mmCIF file of C-alpha atoms in Angstrom:
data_model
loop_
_atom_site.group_PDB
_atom_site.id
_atom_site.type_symbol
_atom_site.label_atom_id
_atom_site.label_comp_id
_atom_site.label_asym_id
_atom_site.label_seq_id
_atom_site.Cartn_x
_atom_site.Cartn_y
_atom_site.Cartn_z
ATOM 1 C CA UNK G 61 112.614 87.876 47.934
ATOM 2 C CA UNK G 62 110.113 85.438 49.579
ATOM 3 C CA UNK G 63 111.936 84.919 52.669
ATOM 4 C CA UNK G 64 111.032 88.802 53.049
ATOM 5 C CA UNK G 65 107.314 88.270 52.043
ATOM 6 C CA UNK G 66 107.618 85.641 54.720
ATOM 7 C CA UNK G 67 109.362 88.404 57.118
ATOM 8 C CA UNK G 68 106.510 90.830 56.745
ATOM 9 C CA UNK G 69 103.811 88.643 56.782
ATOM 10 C CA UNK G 70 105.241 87.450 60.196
ATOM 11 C CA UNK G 71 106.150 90.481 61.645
ATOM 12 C CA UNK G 72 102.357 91.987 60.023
ATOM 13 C CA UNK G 73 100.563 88.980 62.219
ATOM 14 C CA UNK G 74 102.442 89.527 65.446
ATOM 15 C CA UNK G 75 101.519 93.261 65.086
ATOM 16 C CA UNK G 76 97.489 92.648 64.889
ATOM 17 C CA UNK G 77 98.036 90.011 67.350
ATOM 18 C CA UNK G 78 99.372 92.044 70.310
ATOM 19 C CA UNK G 79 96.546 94.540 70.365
ATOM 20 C CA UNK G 80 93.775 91.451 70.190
ATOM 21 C CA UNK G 81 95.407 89.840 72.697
ATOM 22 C CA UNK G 82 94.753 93.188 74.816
ATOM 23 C CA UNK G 83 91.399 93.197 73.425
ATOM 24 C CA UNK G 84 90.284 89.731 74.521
ATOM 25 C CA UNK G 85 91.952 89.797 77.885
ATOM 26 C CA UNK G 86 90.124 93.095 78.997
ATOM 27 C CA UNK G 87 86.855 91.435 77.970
ATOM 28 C CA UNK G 88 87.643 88.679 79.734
ATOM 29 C CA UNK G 89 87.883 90.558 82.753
ATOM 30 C CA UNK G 90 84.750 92.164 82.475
ATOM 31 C CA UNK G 91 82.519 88.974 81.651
ATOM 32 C CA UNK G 92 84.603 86.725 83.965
ATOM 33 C CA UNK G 93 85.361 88.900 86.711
ATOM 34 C CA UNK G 94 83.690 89.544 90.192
ATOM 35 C CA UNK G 95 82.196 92.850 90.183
ATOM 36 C CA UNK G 96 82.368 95.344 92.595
ATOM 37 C CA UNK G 97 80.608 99.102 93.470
ATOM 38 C CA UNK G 98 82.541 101.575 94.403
ATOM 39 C CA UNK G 99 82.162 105.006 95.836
ATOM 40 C CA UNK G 100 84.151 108.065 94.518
ATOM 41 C CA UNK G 101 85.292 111.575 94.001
ATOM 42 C CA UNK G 102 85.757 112.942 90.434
ATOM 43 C CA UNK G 103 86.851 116.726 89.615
ATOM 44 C CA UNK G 104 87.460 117.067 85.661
ATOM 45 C CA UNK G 105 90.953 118.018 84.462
ATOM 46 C CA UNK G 106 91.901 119.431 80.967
ATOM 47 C CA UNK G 107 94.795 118.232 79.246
ATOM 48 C CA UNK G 108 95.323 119.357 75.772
ATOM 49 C CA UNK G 109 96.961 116.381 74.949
ATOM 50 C CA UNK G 110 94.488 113.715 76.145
ATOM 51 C CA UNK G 111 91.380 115.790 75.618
ATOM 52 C CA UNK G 112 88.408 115.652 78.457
ATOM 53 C CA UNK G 113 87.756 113.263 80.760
ATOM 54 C CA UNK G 114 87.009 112.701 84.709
ATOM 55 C CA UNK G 115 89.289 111.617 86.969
ATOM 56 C CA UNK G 116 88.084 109.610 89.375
ATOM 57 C CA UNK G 117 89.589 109.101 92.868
ATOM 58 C CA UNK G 118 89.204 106.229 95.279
ATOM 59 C CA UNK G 119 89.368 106.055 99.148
ATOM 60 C CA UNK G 120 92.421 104.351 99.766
ATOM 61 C CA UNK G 121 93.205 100.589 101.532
ATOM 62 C CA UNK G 122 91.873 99.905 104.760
ATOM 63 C CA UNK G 123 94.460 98.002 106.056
ATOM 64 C CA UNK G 124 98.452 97.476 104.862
ATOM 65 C CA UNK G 125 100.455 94.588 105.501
ATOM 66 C CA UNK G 126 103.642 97.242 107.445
ATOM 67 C CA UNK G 127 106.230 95.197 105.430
ATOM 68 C CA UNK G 128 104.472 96.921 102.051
ATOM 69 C CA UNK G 129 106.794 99.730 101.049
ATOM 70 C CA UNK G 130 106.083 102.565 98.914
ATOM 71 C CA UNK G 131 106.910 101.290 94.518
ATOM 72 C CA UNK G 132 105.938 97.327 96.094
ATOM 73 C CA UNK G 133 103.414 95.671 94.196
ATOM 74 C CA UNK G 134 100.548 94.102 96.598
ATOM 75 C CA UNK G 135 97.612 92.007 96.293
ATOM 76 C CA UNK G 136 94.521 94.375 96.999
ATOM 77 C CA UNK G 137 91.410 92.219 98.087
ATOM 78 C CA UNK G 138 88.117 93.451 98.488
ATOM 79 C CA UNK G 139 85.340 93.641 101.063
ATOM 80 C CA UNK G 140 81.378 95.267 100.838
ATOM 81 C CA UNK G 141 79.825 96.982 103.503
ATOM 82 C CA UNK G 142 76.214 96.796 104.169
ATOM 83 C CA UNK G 143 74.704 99.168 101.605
ATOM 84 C CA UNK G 144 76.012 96.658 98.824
ATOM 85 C CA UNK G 145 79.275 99.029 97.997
ATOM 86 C CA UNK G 146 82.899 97.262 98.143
ATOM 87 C CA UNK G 147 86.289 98.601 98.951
ATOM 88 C CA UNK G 148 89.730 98.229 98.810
ATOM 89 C CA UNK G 149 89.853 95.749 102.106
ATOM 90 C CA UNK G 150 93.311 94.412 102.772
ATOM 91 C CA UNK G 151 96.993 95.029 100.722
ATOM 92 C CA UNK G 152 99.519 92.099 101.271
ATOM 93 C CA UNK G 153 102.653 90.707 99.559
ATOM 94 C CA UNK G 154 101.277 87.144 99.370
ATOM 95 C CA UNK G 155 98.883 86.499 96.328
ATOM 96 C CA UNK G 156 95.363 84.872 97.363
ATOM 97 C CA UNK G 157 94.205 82.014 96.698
ATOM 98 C CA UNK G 158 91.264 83.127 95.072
ATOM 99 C CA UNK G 159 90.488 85.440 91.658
ATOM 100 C CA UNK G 160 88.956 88.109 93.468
ATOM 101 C CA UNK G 161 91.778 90.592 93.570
ATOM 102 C CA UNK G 162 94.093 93.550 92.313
ATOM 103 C CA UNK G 163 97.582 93.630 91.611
ATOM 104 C CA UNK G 164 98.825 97.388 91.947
ATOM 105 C CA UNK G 165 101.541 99.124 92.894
ATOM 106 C CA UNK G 166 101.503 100.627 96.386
ATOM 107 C CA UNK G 167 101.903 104.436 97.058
ATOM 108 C CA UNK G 168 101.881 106.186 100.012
ATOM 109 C CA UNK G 169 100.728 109.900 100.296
ATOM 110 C CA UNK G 170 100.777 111.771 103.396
ATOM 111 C CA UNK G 171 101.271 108.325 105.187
ATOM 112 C CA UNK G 172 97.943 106.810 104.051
ATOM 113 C CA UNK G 173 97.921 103.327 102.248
ATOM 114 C CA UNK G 174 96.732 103.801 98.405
ATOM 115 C CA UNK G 175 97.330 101.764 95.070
ATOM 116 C CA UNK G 176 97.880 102.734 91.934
ATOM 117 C CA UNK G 177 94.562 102.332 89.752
ATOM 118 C CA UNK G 178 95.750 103.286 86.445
ATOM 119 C CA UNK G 179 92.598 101.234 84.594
ATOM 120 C CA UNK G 180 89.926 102.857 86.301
ATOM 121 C CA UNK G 181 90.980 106.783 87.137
ATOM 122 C CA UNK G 182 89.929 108.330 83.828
ATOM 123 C CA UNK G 183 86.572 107.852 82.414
ATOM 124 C CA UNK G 184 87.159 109.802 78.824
ATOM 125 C CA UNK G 185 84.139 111.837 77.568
ATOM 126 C CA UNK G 186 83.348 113.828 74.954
ATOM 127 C CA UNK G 187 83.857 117.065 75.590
ATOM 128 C CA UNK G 188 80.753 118.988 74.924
ATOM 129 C CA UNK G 189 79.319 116.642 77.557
ATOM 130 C CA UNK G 190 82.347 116.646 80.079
ATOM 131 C CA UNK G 191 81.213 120.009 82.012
ATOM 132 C CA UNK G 192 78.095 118.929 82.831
ATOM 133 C CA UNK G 193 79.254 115.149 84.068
ATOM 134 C CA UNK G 194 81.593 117.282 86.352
ATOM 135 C CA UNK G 195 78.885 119.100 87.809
ATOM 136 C CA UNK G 196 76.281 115.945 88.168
ATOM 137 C CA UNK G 197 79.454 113.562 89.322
ATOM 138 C CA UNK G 198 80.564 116.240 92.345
ATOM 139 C CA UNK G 199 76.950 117.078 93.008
ATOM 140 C CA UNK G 200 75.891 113.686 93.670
ATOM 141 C CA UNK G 201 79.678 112.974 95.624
ATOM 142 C CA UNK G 202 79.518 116.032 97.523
ATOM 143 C CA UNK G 203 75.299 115.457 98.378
ATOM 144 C CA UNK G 204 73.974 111.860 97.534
ATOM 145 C CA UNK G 205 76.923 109.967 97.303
ATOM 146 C CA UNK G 206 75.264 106.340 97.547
ATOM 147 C CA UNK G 207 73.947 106.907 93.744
ATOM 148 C CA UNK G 208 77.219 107.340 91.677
ATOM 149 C CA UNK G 209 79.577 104.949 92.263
ATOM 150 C CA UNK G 210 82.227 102.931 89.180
ATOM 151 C CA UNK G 211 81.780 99.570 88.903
ATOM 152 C CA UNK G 212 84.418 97.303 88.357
ATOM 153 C CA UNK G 213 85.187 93.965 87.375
ATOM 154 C CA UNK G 214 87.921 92.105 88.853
ATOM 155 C CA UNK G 215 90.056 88.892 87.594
ATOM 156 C CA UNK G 216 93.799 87.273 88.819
ATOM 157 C CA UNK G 217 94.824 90.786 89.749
ATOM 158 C CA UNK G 218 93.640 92.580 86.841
ATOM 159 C CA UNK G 219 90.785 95.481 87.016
ATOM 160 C CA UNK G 220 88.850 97.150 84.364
ATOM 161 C CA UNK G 221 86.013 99.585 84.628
ATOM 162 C CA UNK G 222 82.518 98.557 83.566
ATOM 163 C CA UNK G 223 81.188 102.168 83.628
ATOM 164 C CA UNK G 224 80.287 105.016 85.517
ATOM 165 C CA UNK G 225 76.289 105.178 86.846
ATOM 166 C CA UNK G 226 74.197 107.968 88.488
ATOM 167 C CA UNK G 227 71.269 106.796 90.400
ATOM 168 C CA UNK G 228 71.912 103.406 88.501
ATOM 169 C CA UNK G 229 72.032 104.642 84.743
ATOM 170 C CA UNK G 230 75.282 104.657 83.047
ATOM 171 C CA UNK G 231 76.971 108.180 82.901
ATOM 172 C CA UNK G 232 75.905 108.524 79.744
ATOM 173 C CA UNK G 233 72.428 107.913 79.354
ATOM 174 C CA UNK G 234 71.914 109.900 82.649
ATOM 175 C CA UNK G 235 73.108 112.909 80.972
ATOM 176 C CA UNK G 236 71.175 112.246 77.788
ATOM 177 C CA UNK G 237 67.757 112.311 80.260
ATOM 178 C CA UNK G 238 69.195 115.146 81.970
ATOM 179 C CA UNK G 239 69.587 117.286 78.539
ATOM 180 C CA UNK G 240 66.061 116.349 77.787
#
């Protein structure tokens, strides 16, 4: 009977631990990472399972190593132009030598270079608020598109999204001033 006590309580522990773990290394990222702006397109899906939320899509990788194969993982480094904005700069087999990069998995569409972004290509809303972000996010895509961009932070190869700003507020707040 107390070798099962001891069981659970081990098995219990490894169960909190796991998610945590998650927990601390995605904060990690985001206080320890580099941090980049980047531009995008949204459109907002509906999916009855998942609820709202924006999808976000990114220009794809300027340049490909032509070993990289569609399914290969790559190391995706990063360059910014001159109005302060980065993008996806370079995909290569090799890992860098620095911290500043992604590790995705490559996929080619229609012959052009992109990388699978699965952190950072939903931004989850409510959804009494999700119309209007739709309309402000491909307004200011389609029109201004220098004042919504994601940020990101960026660690050893993993990414996470900071948040979403319009004109430099977070998504959020924007559309709280906007309602007002």
């Amino acid at each position: 009977m107390k070798s099962k006590k001891l069981l659970f309580g081990i098995f219990a522990l490894i169960i909190l631990a796991v998610p945590v773990f998650i927990i601390l290394k995605s904060e990690d990222v985001i206080a320890s990472g580099h941090h980049h702006k980047l531009h995008l397109r949204g459109y907002d899906p509906f999916d009855p399972f998942r609820g709202k939320y924006l999808r976000l899509n990114y220009d794809g990788v300027e340049n490909c190593e032509e070993t990289l194969k569609d399914g290969d993982y790559a190391y995706v480094t990063f360059e910014t132009d001159e109005d302060g904005f980065s993008y996806f700069a370079h995909a290569a087999m090799n890992q860098p030598d620095h911290s500043n990069y992604y590790k995705g998995k490559m996929d080619y569409n229609w012959g052009n270079c992109q990388v699978e972004l699965n952190n950072i290509e939903k931004y989850f809303i409510n959804e009494d608020k999700a119309s209007k972000a739709e309309e402000i996010v491909q307004d200011y895509t389609r029109n201004r598109p220098n004042a919504v961009w994601v940020e990101v932070s960026v660690l050893d190869g993993e990414m996470r999204m900071v948040d979403l700003f319009v004109e430099g507020t977070p998504l959020l707040e924007f559309l709280e001033t906007a309602s007002e």
